[in-house]
Amino acid sequence: MTFFPFCEQCGKALESAIHVVRDCDFVPVNVEIKINVDGSVSVSNTKAAIGGVVRDSNGNWLTSFAMITRVSDVFQIETQSVVEGLKLAWSKGFTQVEVNCDNAMLIDTIRNGFASISNIAKVQLIHEWCTKDWKVKFRYVLGKNNKVADCLAKATIEKLNQLVPLTDPQQYITRLMLIIHCRRRPLSPYIPSF
């Protein structure tokens, strides 16, 4: 355990002895797919972007997405990235999903049951998606462990408010994934967050 408020191993909120022994995600996780999502707000123009990557239980690339949207606050942009990731996973027929996001406030809101009573429509929409017939788990990840989703969110996609699915990783994403994979020491058979 450290003095850092989040577990440095898995990124979950408030590391405690119980968390280390029982809840840490460094134990194998039973998920069909893992989605890393991120949002990005440009200070130079009136656009924001979201992006995400979908991987299987072995960490293999399945698909990714990116979308340009109108500027809003960072919380709402991150919320939209989660919604779009859930929509994509549902449309592909996945039944066990883990969503990773580097916005601690959003993940805390969802995991503590406040999404259903939120006054933010997109947060309520996340709750609605979670009530469908599937298992959805949310996990906070550190920004440094979410680089691929961050890179996708910052990729230039010209279609405003239209999700652009990317079936193959672009060359710069492939290089980034390789660099991250080579630096990572395998600690357990979990799915690494990029």
Coordinates of C-alpha atoms in Angstrom, one line a residue:
M1 CA 0.0 0.0 0.0
T2 CA 1.1 3.5 -0.7
F3 CA 0.1 7.1 0.2
F4 CA -1.3 7.5 -3.3
P5 CA -5.1 7.7 -3.1
F6 CA -5.6 5.1 -5.8
C7 CA -4.1 1.6 -6.1
E8 CA -1.0 2.0 -8.2
Q9 CA -1.5 -1.6 -9.5
C10 CA -5.0 -1.4 -10.8
G11 CA -6.2 2.2 -10.5
K12 CA -9.2 1.5 -8.3
A13 CA -10.2 4.2 -5.8
L14 CA -9.0 4.2 -2.2
E15 CA -6.4 1.4 -1.7
S16 CA -6.9 -0.4 1.5
A17 CA -5.8 -3.7 3.0
I18 CA -9.1 -5.3 2.0
H19 CA -8.6 -4.0 -1.5
V20 CA -5.1 -5.4 -1.8
V21 CA -6.2 -8.9 -0.5
R22 CA -9.6 -9.2 -2.1
D23 CA -10.5 -6.6 -4.8
C24 CA -7.3 -5.7 -6.7
D25 CA -7.7 -6.3 -10.5
F26 CA -4.4 -8.0 -10.7
V27 CA -6.2 -11.3 -10.2
P28 CA -7.7 -12.8 -13.4
V29 CA -10.8 -11.0 -14.5
N30 CA -13.7 -12.9 -16.2
V31 CA -14.5 -10.5 -19.1
E32 CA -15.2 -11.1 -22.7
I33 CA -13.9 -7.7 -23.8
K34 CA -12.2 -4.7 -22.3
I35 CA -12.9 -1.1 -23.6
N36 CA -10.5 1.7 -22.8
V37 CA -12.1 5.1 -23.5
D38 CA -10.9 8.7 -23.3
G39 CA -12.0 12.2 -24.2
S40 CA -10.0 15.2 -25.3
V41 CA -10.9 18.9 -25.4
S42 CA -9.0 21.2 -27.7
V43 CA -8.2 24.7 -26.3
S44 CA -7.5 26.0 -29.8
N45 CA -10.9 25.5 -31.4
T46 CA -14.6 24.6 -30.6
K47 CA -14.3 20.9 -30.9
A48 CA -13.7 18.0 -28.6
A49 CA -13.0 14.4 -29.4
I50 CA -13.6 10.9 -27.9
G51 CA -11.9 7.7 -28.6
G52 CA -11.7 4.1 -27.5
V53 CA -10.2 0.7 -28.1
V54 CA -11.9 -2.6 -27.7
R55 CA -9.8 -5.7 -26.9
D56 CA -10.5 -9.3 -26.2
S57 CA -9.6 -11.2 -23.1
N58 CA -6.1 -11.8 -24.4
G59 CA -5.5 -8.1 -25.1
N60 CA -5.9 -8.5 -28.8
W61 CA -7.2 -5.5 -30.8
L62 CA -10.8 -6.0 -32.0
T63 CA -11.9 -2.6 -33.0
S64 CA -11.6 1.1 -32.0
F65 CA -13.5 4.3 -32.5
A66 CA -13.1 8.0 -32.6
M67 CA -15.6 10.9 -32.9
I68 CA -15.4 14.7 -33.0
T69 CA -18.0 16.5 -30.9
R70 CA -18.8 19.9 -29.7
V71 CA -16.9 21.3 -26.8
S72 CA -18.3 20.7 -23.4
D73 CA -16.7 20.2 -20.0
V74 CA -14.2 17.4 -19.7
F75 CA -16.6 15.4 -17.5
Q76 CA -19.3 15.3 -20.2
I77 CA -16.8 14.5 -22.9
E78 CA -15.5 11.5 -20.9
T79 CA -19.1 10.5 -20.2
Q80 CA -19.8 10.5 -23.9
S81 CA -16.8 8.3 -24.6
V82 CA -18.2 5.7 -22.1
V83 CA -21.6 5.9 -23.7
E84 CA -20.2 5.4 -27.2
G85 CA -18.0 2.5 -26.0
L86 CA -21.1 0.8 -24.4
K87 CA -23.1 1.3 -27.6
L88 CA -20.4 -0.2 -29.7
A89 CA -20.0 -3.2 -27.4
W90 CA -23.7 -3.8 -27.3
S91 CA -24.0 -3.6 -31.1
K92 CA -21.3 -6.2 -31.5
G93 CA -23.2 -8.6 -29.1
F94 CA -20.7 -8.8 -26.2
T95 CA -22.2 -9.9 -22.9
Q96 CA -19.3 -9.3 -20.5
V97 CA -17.6 -5.9 -20.7
E98 CA -15.1 -4.0 -18.7
V99 CA -14.9 -0.3 -19.3
N100 CA -11.7 1.5 -18.3
C101 CA -11.6 5.3 -18.0
D102 CA -9.1 7.7 -16.6
N103 CA -11.8 10.1 -15.1
A104 CA -11.9 9.1 -11.5
M105 CA -15.0 11.3 -10.7
L106 CA -17.0 9.6 -13.5
I107 CA -16.0 6.1 -12.4
D108 CA -16.8 6.9 -8.8
T109 CA -20.2 8.2 -9.8
I110 CA -21.1 5.1 -11.7
R111 CA -19.6 2.5 -9.2
N112 CA -21.3 4.1 -6.2
G113 CA -24.8 4.0 -7.8
F114 CA -25.2 7.7 -8.4
A115 CA -25.6 7.4 -12.2
S116 CA -29.3 6.7 -12.0
I117 CA -30.0 9.9 -10.0
S118 CA -27.5 12.2 -11.8
N119 CA -28.8 15.5 -13.3
I120 CA -26.5 14.9 -16.2
A121 CA -28.4 13.1 -19.0
K122 CA -25.4 11.2 -20.4
V123 CA -24.6 9.8 -16.9
Q124 CA -28.2 8.6 -16.7
L125 CA -27.7 7.1 -20.1
I126 CA -24.8 5.0 -18.8
H127 CA -27.0 3.7 -16.1
E128 CA -29.7 2.8 -18.7
W129 CA -27.1 0.9 -20.8
C130 CA -26.0 -1.0 -17.7
T131 CA -29.5 -2.3 -17.0
K132 CA -29.5 -4.2 -20.3
D133 CA -29.0 -8.0 -20.3
W134 CA -25.2 -8.0 -19.9
K135 CA -22.5 -7.7 -17.3
V136 CA -20.7 -4.3 -17.3
K137 CA -17.8 -3.5 -14.9
F138 CA -16.2 -0.1 -14.6
R139 CA -12.6 0.5 -13.6
Y140 CA -10.6 3.7 -13.1
V141 CA -7.2 3.6 -14.8
L142 CA -4.4 6.0 -14.5
G143 CA -3.9 8.2 -17.6
K144 CA -0.5 6.7 -18.3
N145 CA -2.3 3.3 -18.6
N146 CA -4.8 4.7 -21.1
K147 CA -2.5 6.0 -23.8
V148 CA -4.0 4.2 -26.8
A149 CA -7.5 5.5 -26.0
D150 CA -6.0 9.0 -25.5
C151 CA -4.2 8.8 -28.8
L152 CA -7.4 7.7 -30.6
A153 CA -9.3 10.6 -29.0
K154 CA -6.7 13.0 -30.3
A155 CA -6.7 11.5 -33.8
T156 CA -8.1 13.9 -36.5
I157 CA -11.5 12.6 -37.5
E158 CA -13.5 15.1 -39.6
K159 CA -17.1 13.9 -39.0
L160 CA -18.8 15.9 -36.3
N161 CA -21.0 13.8 -34.0
Q162 CA -20.6 10.7 -36.1
L163 CA -18.8 7.7 -34.6
V164 CA -16.0 6.4 -36.8
P165 CA -15.2 2.8 -36.2
L166 CA -11.6 1.8 -37.0
T167 CA -11.3 -1.9 -37.7
D168 CA -7.5 -2.0 -37.9
P169 CA -5.1 -0.2 -35.6
Q170 CA -3.5 2.6 -37.5
Q171 CA 0.3 2.4 -37.8
Y172 CA 1.0 4.9 -35.0
I173 CA -1.3 3.1 -32.6
T174 CA 0.4 -0.2 -33.5
R175 CA 3.8 1.3 -32.6
L176 CA 2.4 2.8 -29.4
M177 CA 1.0 -0.6 -28.3
L178 CA 4.3 -2.3 -29.1
I179 CA 6.3 0.2 -27.1
I180 CA 3.9 -0.1 -24.1
H181 CA 3.9 -3.9 -24.3
C182 CA 7.7 -4.1 -24.3
R183 CA 8.0 -1.8 -21.2
R184 CA 5.4 -3.8 -19.2
R185 CA 6.4 -6.6 -17.0
P186 CA 3.7 -9.3 -16.8
L187 CA 2.7 -9.6 -13.2
S188 CA -0.4 -11.8 -13.6
P189 CA -2.7 -13.1 -16.3
Y190 CA -4.9 -10.0 -16.3
I191 CA -5.7 -8.0 -19.4
P192 CA -3.2 -5.0 -19.5
S193 CA -4.7 -1.5 -19.9
F194 CA -3.1 0.5 -22.6

